[in-house]
XYZ file of C-alpha atoms in Angstrom:
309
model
C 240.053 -139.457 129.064
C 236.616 -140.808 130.754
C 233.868 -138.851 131.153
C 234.034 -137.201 134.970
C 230.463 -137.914 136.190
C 228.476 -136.105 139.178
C 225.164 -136.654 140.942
C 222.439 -134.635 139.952
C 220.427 -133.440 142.574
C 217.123 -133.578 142.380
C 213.968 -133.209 144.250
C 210.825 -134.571 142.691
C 207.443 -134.296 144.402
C 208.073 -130.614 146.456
C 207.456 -127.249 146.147
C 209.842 -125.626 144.155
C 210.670 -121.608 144.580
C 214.127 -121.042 143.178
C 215.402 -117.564 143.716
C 218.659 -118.241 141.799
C 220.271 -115.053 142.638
C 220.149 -113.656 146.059
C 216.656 -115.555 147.838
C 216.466 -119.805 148.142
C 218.239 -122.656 146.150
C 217.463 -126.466 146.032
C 220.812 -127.481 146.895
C 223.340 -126.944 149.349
C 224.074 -123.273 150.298
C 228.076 -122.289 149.903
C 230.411 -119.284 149.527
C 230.069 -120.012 145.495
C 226.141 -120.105 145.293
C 224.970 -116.451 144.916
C 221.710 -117.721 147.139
C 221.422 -117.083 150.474
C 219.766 -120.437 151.827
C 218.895 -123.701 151.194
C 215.416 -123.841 149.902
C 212.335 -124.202 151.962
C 210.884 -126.502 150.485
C 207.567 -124.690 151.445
C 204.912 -125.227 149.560
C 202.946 -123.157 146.975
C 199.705 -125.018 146.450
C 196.827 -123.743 145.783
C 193.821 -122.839 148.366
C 190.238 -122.418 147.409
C 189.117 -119.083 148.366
C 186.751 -118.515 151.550
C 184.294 -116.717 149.155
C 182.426 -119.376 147.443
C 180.088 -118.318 144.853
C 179.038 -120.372 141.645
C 179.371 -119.557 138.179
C 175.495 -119.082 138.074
C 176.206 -116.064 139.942
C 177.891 -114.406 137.438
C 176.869 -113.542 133.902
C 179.902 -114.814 131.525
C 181.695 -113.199 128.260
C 183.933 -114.588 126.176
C 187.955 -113.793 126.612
C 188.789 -110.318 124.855
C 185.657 -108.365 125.649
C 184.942 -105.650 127.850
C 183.398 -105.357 131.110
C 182.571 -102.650 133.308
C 184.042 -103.014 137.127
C 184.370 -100.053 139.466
C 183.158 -97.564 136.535
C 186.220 -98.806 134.376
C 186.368 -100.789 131.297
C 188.076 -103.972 131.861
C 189.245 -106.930 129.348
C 190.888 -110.326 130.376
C 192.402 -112.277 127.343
C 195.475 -114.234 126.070
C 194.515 -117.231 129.025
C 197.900 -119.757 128.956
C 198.255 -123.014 131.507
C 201.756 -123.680 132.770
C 203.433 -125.974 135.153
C 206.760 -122.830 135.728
C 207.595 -119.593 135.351
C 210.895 -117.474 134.770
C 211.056 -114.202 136.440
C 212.933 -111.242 136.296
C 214.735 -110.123 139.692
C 217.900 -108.226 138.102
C 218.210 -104.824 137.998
C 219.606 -102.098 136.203
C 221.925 -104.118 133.307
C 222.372 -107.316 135.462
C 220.323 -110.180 134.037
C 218.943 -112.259 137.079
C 215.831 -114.358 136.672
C 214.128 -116.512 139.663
C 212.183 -120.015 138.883
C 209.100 -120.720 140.239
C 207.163 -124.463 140.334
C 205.119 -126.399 142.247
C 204.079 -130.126 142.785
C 200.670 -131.173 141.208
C 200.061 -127.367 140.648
C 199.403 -125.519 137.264
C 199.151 -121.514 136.657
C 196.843 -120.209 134.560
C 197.988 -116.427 133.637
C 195.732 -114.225 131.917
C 196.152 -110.565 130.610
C 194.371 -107.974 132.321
C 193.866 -104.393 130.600
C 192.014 -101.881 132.592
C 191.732 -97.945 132.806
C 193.039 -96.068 135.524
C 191.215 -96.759 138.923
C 190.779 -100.572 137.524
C 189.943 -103.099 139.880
C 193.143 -104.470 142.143
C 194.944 -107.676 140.933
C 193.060 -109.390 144.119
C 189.674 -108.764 142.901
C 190.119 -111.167 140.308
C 189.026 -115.130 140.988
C 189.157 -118.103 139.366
C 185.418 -119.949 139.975
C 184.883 -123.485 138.380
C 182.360 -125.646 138.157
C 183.109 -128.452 140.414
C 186.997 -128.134 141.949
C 186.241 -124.833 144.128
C 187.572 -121.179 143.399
C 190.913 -119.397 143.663
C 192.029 -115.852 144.329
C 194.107 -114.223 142.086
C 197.910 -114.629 143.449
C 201.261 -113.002 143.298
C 203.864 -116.132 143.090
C 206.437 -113.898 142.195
C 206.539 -111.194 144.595
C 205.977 -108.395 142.345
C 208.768 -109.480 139.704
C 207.879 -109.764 135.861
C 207.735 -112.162 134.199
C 210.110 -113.303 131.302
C 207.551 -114.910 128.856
C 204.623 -112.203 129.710
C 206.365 -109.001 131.372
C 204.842 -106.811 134.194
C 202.160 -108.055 136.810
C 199.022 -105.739 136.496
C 198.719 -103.369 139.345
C 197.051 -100.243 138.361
C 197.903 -99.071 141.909
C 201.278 -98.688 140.663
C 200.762 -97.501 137.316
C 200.583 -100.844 135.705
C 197.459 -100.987 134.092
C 197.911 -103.975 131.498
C 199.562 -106.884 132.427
C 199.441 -110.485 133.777
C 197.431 -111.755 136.668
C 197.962 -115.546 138.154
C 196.122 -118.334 139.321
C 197.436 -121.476 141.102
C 195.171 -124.258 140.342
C 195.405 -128.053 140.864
C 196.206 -129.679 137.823
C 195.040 -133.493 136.838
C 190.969 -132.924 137.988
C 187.940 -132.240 136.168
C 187.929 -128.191 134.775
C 184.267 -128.592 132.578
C 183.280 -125.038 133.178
C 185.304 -121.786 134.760
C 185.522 -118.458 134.561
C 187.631 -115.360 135.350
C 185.453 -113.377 137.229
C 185.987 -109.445 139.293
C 184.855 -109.703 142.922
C 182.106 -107.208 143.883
C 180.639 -107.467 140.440
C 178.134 -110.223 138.471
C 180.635 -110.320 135.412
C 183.248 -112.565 134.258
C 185.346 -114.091 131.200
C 184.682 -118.029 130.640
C 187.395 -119.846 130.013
C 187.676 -121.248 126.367
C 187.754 -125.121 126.091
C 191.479 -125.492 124.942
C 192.019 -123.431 128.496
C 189.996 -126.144 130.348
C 191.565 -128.986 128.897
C 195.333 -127.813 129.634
C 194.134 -127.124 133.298
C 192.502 -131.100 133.590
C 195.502 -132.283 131.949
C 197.773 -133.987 134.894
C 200.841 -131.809 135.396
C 204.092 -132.893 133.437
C 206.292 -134.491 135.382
C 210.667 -133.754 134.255
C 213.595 -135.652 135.363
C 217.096 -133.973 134.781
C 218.918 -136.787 132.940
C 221.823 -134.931 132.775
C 224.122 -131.711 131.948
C 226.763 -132.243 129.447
C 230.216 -130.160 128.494
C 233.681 -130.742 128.165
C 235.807 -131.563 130.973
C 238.775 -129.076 129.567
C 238.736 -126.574 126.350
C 241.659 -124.115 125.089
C 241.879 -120.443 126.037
C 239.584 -118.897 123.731
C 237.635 -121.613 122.245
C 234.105 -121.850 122.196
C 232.136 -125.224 123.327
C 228.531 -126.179 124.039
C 226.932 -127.024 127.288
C 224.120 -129.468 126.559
C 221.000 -129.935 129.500
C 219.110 -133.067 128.923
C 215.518 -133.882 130.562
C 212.858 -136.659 130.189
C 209.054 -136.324 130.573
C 207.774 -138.934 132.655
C 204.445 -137.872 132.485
C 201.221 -138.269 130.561
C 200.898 -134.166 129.611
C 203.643 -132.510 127.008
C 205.080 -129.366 128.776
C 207.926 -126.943 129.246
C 211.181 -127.953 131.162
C 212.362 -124.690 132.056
C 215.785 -123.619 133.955
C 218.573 -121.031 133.958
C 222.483 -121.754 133.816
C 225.161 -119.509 135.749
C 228.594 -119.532 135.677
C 231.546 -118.187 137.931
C 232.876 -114.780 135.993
C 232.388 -111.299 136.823
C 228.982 -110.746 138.123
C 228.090 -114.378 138.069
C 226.276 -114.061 133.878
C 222.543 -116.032 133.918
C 221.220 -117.390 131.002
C 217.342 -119.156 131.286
C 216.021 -121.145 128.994
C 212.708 -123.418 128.382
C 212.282 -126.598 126.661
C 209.039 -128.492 125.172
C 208.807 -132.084 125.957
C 206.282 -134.184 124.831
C 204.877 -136.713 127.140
C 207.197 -139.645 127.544
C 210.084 -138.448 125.648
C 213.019 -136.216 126.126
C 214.509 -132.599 125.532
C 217.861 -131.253 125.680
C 218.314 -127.307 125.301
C 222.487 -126.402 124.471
C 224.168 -123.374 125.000
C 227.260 -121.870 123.416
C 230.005 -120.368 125.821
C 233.135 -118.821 125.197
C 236.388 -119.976 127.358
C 238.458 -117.433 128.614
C 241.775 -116.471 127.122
C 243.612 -116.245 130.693
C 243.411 -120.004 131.710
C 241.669 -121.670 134.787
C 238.605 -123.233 135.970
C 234.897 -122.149 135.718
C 232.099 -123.879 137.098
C 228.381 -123.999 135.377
C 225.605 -124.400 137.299
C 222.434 -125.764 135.810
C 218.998 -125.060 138.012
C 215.825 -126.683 136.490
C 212.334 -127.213 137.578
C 213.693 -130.889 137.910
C 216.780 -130.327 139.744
C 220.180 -128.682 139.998
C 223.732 -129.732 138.478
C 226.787 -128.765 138.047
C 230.161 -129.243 135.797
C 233.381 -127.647 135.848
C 235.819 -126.627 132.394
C 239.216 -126.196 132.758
C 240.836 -123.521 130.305
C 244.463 -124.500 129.769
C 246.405 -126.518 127.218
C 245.083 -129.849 127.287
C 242.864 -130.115 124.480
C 239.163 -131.428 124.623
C 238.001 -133.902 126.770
C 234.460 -135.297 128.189
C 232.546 -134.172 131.065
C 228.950 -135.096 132.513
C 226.471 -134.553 135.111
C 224.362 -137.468 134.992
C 221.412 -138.528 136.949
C 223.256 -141.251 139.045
C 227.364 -142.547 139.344
C-alpha cells in the first residue's frame, strides 16, 4: 500500500504557548483535542524593564557565590539559554506537560537558592550592557518545569529553584548580570552564557511524523518525528505526543539539532489487543501533526505526516 500522507501544520514566525492539555493549541480546536481553544497566537516577547540601571551600579560576583539580600544569603548558579520549555501541568498520577516558545526570543533560567524570607522571584533582573534589562518572569504560570523542576518562590515554601528571563536572542550580550532589585549586588554572567544568548535563535521545521498506517492487535511499532534546523544556532526541537486511550497518555520529548541539519526522536507504542483505530498527535515547537493506526488484521503498512501533499 502507499504511504497515506497529511499536511503538517505549522506556524513559523509567532508566539507559541501550547497548553497541550486543557489551555491553547496551534491547530484547530475539536471534540478530540483535550485543549480548549485555538491558540492565541499572543505573543511572549520580551520587554525591557521601566527600571533602568547599569551594570556600574552594581558590584558583580561570579555564578555560585553568595550574596546577602533582605538579611538572607542568596546564590544564583547553573545559568542555561534555551529557545523552549516543557512544563508540568498534570496532577496527581496523570502525566500532562504544556510547551512554551517564542519567536526571536531565548530564556535564560538560572537557579536561585535562598533562606527563608529570600527575596521574591520579581526582584531578580537581567541588566546588560547594551540591549536594556529584563524582569524576572513567570512564562509558565507557576508550573515546573520538566528539565529543572519547581519555580523559586520562597513565599510558598519554595526556596531553591528556577527563575526565568525572556531575552531577545541574535544581538550583542558582551556584559550582563543577574542582579536583586533594592540591592548593589549581582551574579555576572559567564562568557559561554553570553555567547548562547547573542547566538540567533534556532529556527525548526517539522519535516514530518512517521508510523504505520495499520499494525496487529498486540504488536509493538515505532512512531518516528522528524525536524530540520534551518538556522545558523544548534538547539533543542522539543514536543510531546498524545494519543486517544484512556486518559489521553502524553509523552514529551526534546531533540538536539545542529544548525542546518536534521533530528528525528522515535517512540515505541504498543497496539491494543481489542482492534480499532487510534490517533497520535504530535505538538512541536515547529508545528502540530497527526497520524492514525489501525489495529486489525491487515498486516503492516506505511503511514506519514509530511510537511506538504
Amino acid at each position: 500500500m502507499s504511504p497515506q500522507r497529511r499536511d503538517v501544520l505549522t506556524y513559523g514566525g509567532v508566539a507559541l504557548a501550547t497548553a497541550l492539555a486543557g489551555c491553547s493549541n496551534d491547530g484547530d480546536a475539536d471534540a478530540d483535542d483535550p485543549t480548549d481553544t485555538p491558540a492565541g497566537n499572543g505573543t511572549d516577547s520580551p520587554t525591557p524593564s521601566g527600571n533602568m540601571p547599569s551594570l556600574a551600579d552594581f558590584e558583580t560576583t561570579a555564578l555560585g557565590e553568595e550574596l546577602s539580600a533582605e538579611d538572607v544569603s542568596v546564590t544564583l548558579d547553573e545559568p542555561s539559554v534555551r529557545s523552549s520549555m516543557l512544563y508540568e501541568t498534570g496532577e496527581g498520577d496523570r502525566s500532562e506537560y504544556g510547551l512554551k516558545a517564542s519567536s526571536g526570543t531565548y530564556y535564560l533560567l538560572a537557579t536561585v537558592e535562598a533562606g527563608e524570607g529570600g527575596p521574591t522571584p520579581e526582584s531578580f533582573m537581567l541588566v546588560t550592557e547594551s540591549n536594556g534589562n529584563y524582569l524576572s518572569a513567570d512564562p509558565v504560570s507557576g508550573n515546573p518545569l520538566r528539565e529543572r523542576g519547581e519555580r523559586y518562590d520562597p513565599e510558598n515554601g519554595a526556596t531553591s529553584g528556577w527563575v526565568a528571563f525572556p531575552a531577545v536572542g541574535g544581538v550583542d550580550y558582551s556584559n550582563a548580570a543577574v542582579v536583586v532589585d533594592g540591592t548593589e549586588s549581582g551574579w555576572e554572567l559567564d562568557s559561554e552564557t553570553l555567547s548562547a544568548l547573542s547566538n540567533p535563535v534556532p529556527s525548526f521545521s517539522l519535516d514530518g511524523v512517521d508510523a504505520p498506517a495499520s499494525v496487529a492487535p498486540g504488536s509493538e511499532f515505532d512512531l518516528t518525528v522528524r525536524f530540520s534546523n534551518d538556522g545558523e544556532t544548534a538547539g533543542t526541537a522539543r514536543g510531546v505526543v498524545w494519543w486517544s486511550a484512556p486518559n489521553r497518555p502524553m509523552r514529551p520529548f526534546a531533540v538536539d539539532v545542529a544548525a542546518g541539519e536534521t533530528g528525528e526522536h522515535t517512540e515505541r507504542f504498543t497496539a491494543s489487543s481489542s482492534g480499532g483505530e487510534s490517533t497520535y498527535v504530535v505538538q512541536t515547537v515547529a508545528g502540530n501533526a497527526e497520524v492514525t493506526v489501525t489495529v486489525g488484521d491487515g498486516g503492516n503498512s506505511s503511514n506519514g505526516s509530511e510537511n506538504g501533499s
